[in-house]
Coordinates of C-alpha atoms and ligand atoms in Angstrom, one line a residue:
X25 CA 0.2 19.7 29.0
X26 CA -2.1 22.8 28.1
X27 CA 0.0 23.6 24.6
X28 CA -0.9 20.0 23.4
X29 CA -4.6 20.4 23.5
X30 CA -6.5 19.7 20.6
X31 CA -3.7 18.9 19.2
X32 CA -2.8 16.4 16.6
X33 CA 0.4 14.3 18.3
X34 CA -2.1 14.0 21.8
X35 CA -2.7 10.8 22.7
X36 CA -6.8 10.8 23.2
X37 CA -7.1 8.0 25.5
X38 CA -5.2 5.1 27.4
X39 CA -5.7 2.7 24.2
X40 CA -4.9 5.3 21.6
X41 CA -1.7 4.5 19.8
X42 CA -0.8 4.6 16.5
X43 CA 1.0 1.7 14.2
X44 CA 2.8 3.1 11.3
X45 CA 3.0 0.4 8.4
X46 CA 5.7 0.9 6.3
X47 CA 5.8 -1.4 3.7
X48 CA 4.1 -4.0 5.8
X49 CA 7.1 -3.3 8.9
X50 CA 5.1 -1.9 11.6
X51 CA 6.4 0.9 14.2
X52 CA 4.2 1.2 17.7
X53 CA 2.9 -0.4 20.7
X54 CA 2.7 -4.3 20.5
X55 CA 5.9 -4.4 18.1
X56 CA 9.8 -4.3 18.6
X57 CA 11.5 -2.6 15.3
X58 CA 15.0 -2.1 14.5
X59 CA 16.6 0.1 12.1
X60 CA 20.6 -0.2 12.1
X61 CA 23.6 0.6 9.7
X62 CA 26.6 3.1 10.1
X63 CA 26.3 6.2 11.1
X64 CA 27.1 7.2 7.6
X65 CA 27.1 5.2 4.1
X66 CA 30.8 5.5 2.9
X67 CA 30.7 3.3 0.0
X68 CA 29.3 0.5 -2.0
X69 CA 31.0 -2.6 -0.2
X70 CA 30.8 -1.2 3.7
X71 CA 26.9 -0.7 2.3
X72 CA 26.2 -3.9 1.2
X73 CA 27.9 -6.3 3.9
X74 CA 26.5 -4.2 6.5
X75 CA 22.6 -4.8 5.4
X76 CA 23.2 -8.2 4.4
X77 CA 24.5 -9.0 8.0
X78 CA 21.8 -7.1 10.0
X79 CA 19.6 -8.5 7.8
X80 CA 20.8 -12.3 8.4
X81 CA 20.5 -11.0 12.6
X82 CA 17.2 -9.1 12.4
X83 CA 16.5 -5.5 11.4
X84 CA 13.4 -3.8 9.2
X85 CA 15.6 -1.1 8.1
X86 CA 18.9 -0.1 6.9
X87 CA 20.6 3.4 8.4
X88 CA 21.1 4.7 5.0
X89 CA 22.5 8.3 5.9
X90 CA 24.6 10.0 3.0
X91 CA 24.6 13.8 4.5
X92 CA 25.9 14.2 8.2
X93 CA 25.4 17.2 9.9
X94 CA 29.1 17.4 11.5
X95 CA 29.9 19.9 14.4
X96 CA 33.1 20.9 12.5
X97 CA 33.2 21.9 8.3
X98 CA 36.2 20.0 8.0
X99 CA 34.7 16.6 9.5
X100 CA 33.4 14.0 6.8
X101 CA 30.1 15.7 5.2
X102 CA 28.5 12.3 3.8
X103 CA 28.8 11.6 0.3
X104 CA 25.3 13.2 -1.1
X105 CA 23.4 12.3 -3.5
X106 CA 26.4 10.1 -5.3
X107 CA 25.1 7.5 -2.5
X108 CA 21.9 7.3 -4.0
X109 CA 23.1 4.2 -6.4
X110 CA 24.3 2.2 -3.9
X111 CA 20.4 2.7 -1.8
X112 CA 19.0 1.2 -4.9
X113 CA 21.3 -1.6 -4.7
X114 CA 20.6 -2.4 -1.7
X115 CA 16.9 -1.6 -2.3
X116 CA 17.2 -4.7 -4.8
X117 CA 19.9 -7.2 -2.8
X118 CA 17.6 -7.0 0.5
X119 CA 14.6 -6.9 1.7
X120 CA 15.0 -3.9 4.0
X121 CA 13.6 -0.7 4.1
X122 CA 15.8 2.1 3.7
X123 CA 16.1 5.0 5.9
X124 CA 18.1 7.9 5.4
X125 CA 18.4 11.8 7.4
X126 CA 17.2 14.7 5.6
X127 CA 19.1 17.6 6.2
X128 CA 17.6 20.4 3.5
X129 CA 15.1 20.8 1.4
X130 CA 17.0 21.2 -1.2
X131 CA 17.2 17.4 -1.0
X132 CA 14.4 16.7 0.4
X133 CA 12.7 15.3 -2.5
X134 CA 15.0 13.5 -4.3
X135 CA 16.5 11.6 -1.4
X136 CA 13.3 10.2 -0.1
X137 CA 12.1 8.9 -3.6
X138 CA 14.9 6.4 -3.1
X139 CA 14.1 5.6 0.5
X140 CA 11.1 4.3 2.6
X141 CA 11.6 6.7 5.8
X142 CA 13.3 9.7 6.1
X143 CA 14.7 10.9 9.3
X144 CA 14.9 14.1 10.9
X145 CA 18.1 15.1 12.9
X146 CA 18.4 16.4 16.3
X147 CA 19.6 19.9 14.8
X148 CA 16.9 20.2 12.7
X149 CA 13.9 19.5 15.0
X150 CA 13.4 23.0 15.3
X151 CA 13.9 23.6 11.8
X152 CA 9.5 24.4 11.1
X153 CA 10.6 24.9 6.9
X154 CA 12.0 21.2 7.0
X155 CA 9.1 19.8 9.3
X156 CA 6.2 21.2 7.3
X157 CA 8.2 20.0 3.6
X158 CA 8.1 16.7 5.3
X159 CA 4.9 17.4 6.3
X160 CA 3.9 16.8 2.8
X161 CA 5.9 13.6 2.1
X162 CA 3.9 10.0 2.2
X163 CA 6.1 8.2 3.8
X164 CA 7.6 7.9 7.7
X165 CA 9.6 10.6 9.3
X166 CA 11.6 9.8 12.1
X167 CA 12.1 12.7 14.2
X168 CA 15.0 13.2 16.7
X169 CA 14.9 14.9 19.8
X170 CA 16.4 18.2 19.6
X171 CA 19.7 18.0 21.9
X172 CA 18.4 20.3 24.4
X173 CA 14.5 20.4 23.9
X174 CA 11.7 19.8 26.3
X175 CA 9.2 17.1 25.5
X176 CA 6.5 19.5 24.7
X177 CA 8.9 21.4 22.2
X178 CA 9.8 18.0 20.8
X179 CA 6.3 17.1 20.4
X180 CA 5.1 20.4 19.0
X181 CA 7.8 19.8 16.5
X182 CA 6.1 17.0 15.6
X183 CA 2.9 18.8 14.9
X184 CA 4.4 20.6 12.8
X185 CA 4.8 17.8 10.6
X186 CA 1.2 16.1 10.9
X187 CA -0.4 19.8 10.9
X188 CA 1.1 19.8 7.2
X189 CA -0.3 16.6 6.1
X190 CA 1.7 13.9 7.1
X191 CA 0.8 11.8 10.0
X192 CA 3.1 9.2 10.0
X193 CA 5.8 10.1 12.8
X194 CA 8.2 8.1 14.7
X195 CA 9.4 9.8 17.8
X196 CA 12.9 9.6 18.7
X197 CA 14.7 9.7 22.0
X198 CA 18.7 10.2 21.5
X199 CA 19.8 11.8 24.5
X200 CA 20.2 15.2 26.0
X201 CA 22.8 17.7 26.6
X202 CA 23.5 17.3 30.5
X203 CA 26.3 18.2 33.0
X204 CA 27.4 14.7 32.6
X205 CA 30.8 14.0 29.6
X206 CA 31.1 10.6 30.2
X207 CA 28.5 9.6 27.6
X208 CA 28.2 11.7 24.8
X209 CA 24.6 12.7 25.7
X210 CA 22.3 11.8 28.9
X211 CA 19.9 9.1 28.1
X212 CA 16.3 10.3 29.1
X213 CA 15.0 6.9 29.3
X214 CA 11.5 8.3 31.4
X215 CA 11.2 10.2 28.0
X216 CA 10.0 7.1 26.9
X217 CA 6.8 6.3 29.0
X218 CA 6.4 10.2 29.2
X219 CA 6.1 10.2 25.5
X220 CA 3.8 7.2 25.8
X221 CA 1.6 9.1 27.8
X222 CA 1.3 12.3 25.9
X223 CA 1.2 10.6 22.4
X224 CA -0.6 8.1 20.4
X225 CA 2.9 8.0 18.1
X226 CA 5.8 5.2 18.0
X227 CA 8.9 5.8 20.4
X228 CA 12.5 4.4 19.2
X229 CA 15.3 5.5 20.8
X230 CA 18.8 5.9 19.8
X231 CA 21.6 4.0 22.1
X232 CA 24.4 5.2 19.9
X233 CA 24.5 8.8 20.2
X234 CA 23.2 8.9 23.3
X235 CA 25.7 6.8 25.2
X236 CA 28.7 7.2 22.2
X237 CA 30.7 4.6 23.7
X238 CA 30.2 1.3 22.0
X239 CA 30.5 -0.4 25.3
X240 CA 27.1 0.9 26.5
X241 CA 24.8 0.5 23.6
X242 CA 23.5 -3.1 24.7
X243 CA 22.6 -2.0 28.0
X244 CA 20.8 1.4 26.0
X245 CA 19.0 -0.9 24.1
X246 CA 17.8 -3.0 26.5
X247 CA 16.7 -0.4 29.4
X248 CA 14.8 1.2 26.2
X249 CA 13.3 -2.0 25.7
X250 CA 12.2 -2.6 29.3
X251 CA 10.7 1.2 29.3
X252 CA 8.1 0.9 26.7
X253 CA 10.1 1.8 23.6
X254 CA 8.9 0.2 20.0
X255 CA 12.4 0.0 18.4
X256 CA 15.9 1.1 18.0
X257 CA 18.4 2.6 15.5
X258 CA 21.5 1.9 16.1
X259 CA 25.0 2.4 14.6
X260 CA 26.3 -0.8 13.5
X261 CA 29.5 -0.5 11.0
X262 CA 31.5 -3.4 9.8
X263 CA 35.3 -1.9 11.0
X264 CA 34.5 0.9 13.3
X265 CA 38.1 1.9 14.3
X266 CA 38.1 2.4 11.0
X267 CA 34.7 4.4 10.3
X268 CA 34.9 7.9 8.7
X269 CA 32.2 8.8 11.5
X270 CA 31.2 7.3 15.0
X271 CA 33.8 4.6 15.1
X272 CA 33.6 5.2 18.6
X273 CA 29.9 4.4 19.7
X274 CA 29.5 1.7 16.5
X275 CA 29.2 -1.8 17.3
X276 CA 30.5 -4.3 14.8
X277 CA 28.9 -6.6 12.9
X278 CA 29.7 -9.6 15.2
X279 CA 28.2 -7.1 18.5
X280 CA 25.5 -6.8 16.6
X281 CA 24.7 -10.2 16.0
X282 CA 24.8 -11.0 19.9
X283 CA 22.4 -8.2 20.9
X284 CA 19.8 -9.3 18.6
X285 CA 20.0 -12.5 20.4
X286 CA 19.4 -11.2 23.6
X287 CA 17.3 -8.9 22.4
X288 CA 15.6 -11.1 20.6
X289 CA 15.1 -13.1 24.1
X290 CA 13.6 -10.0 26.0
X291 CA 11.0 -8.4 23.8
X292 CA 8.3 -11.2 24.0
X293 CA 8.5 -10.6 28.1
X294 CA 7.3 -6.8 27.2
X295 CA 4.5 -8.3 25.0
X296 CA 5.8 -7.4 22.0
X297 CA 7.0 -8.6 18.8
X298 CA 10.6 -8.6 17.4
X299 CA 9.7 -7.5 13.7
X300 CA 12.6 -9.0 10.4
X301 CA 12.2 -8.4 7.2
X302 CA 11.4 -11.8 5.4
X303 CA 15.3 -13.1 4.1
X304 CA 15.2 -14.5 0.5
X305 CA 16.4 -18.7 0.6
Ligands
PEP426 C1 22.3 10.6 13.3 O1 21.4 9.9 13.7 O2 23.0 10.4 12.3 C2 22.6 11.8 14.1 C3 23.4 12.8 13.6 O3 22.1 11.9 15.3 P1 21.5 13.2 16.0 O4 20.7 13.9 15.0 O5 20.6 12.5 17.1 O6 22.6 13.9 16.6
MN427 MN1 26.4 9.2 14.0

């Protein structure tokens, strides 16, 4: 791909790929992270049972999001920056890393001083103001596949943020738009060992908003699994017919617990490791 020479996000050679340590949890080749929670954080007790169960089941990170970026005005928006307590006590009742979508700059800063990745949404890959302030952020960015963008636009997007300083990217695969309306989005599972190719950087892919039905997520998760990806994030809410956001495509907490059983079965037979945070006695 001409446009990614001498570029930054290239992968140089066969054995070039990159590990991100985040707090001692790795993301890349050789290792198998998750990241799960709700789609959004609603409040303090749906918070707290939520990371202590995918905690106690095996996860490095909680899916802290308090904006949403909603298709309609009148969907529920997050609840901002009033979530920000409830990531500190969670920061302090777990040992998981906290994760958490950046929608603004505006927030930019704030927000990820209280968590230990930030993510950047499908809408907002091609958002270059965004990319280049979290260019300038030490700490992870996750960055989602815009819903209709080519690999090479989804990797130049990612330059963007390693051209402004920071190099620690995790490449996200959540589906694109397609003819198909069964699932929500069309998996692009060869996006995975594509990516692999191009890049040096971690894949993880998202089974939740690609598939949006709850009923497909396992086998999402374990076809990205089998085709090279380093982790997931998945939507995981304690009473999904009941969540403010993606009820739909949200396994419970019990679902949850029986993939990362089998999952935890499959990843040594791709040579990797299934990374948990280390539970207090
Ligand atoms: C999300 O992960 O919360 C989300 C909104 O997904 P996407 O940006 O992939 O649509
Ligand atoms: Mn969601």
């Amino acid at each position: 791909m001409e446009s990614l020479e001498n570029t930054k996000v290239r992968k140089q050679n066969e054995n070039h790929n990159t590990i991100i340590n985040c707090d001692n949890n790795y993301f890349g080749e050789g290792y198998f992270s998750v990241i799960a929670g709700p789609c959004a954080i609603e409040d303090m007790d749906m918070a707290i049972t939520t990371a202590r169960e995918i905690e106690k089941y095996g996860a490095v990170a909680l899916r802290g999001s308090l904006y949403k970026p909603r298709t309609s005005p009148y969907s529920f928006q997050g609840i901002g920056l009033d979530g920000i307590e409830i990531l500190d006590a969670i920061k302090s009742e777990t040992n998981l890393l906290l994760e958490s979508e950046i929608l603004s700059t505006n927030h930019i800063q704030v927000l990820s001083d209280h968590v230990d990745l930030v993510r950047i949404g499908s809408r907002n890959m091609d958002n270059y103001e965004l990319l280049k302030e979290a260019g300038k952020l030490d700490k992870p960015v996750i960055l989602k596949r815009g819903i209709s963008a080519t690999l090479e636009e989804f990797l130049l997007a990612a330059e963007y943020v390693m051209d402004a300083g920071n190099e620690q990217v995790i490449l996200c695969e959540r589906g694109i738009r397609s003819f198909e309306t069964y699932t929500r989005n069309t998996l692009d599972i060869l996006a995975i060992p594509a990516l692999k190719e191009l890049t040096h950087l971690p894949v993880i892919v998202d089974p939740s908003h690609s598939s949006g039905k709850r009923s497909l997520v396992p086998s999402a998760c374990k076809a990205a699994l089998a085709a090279g990806a380093d982790g997931l994030i998945i939507e995981v809410h304690p009473d999904p017919l009941n969540a403010l956001s993606d009820g739909s495509q949200s396994i419970d907490l019990i679902e949850y617990r029986k993939l990362m059983e089998d999952i935890q079965k499959l990843v040594p037979l791709f040579n990797k490791e299934f990374l948990t945070t280390t539970v207090d006695a």
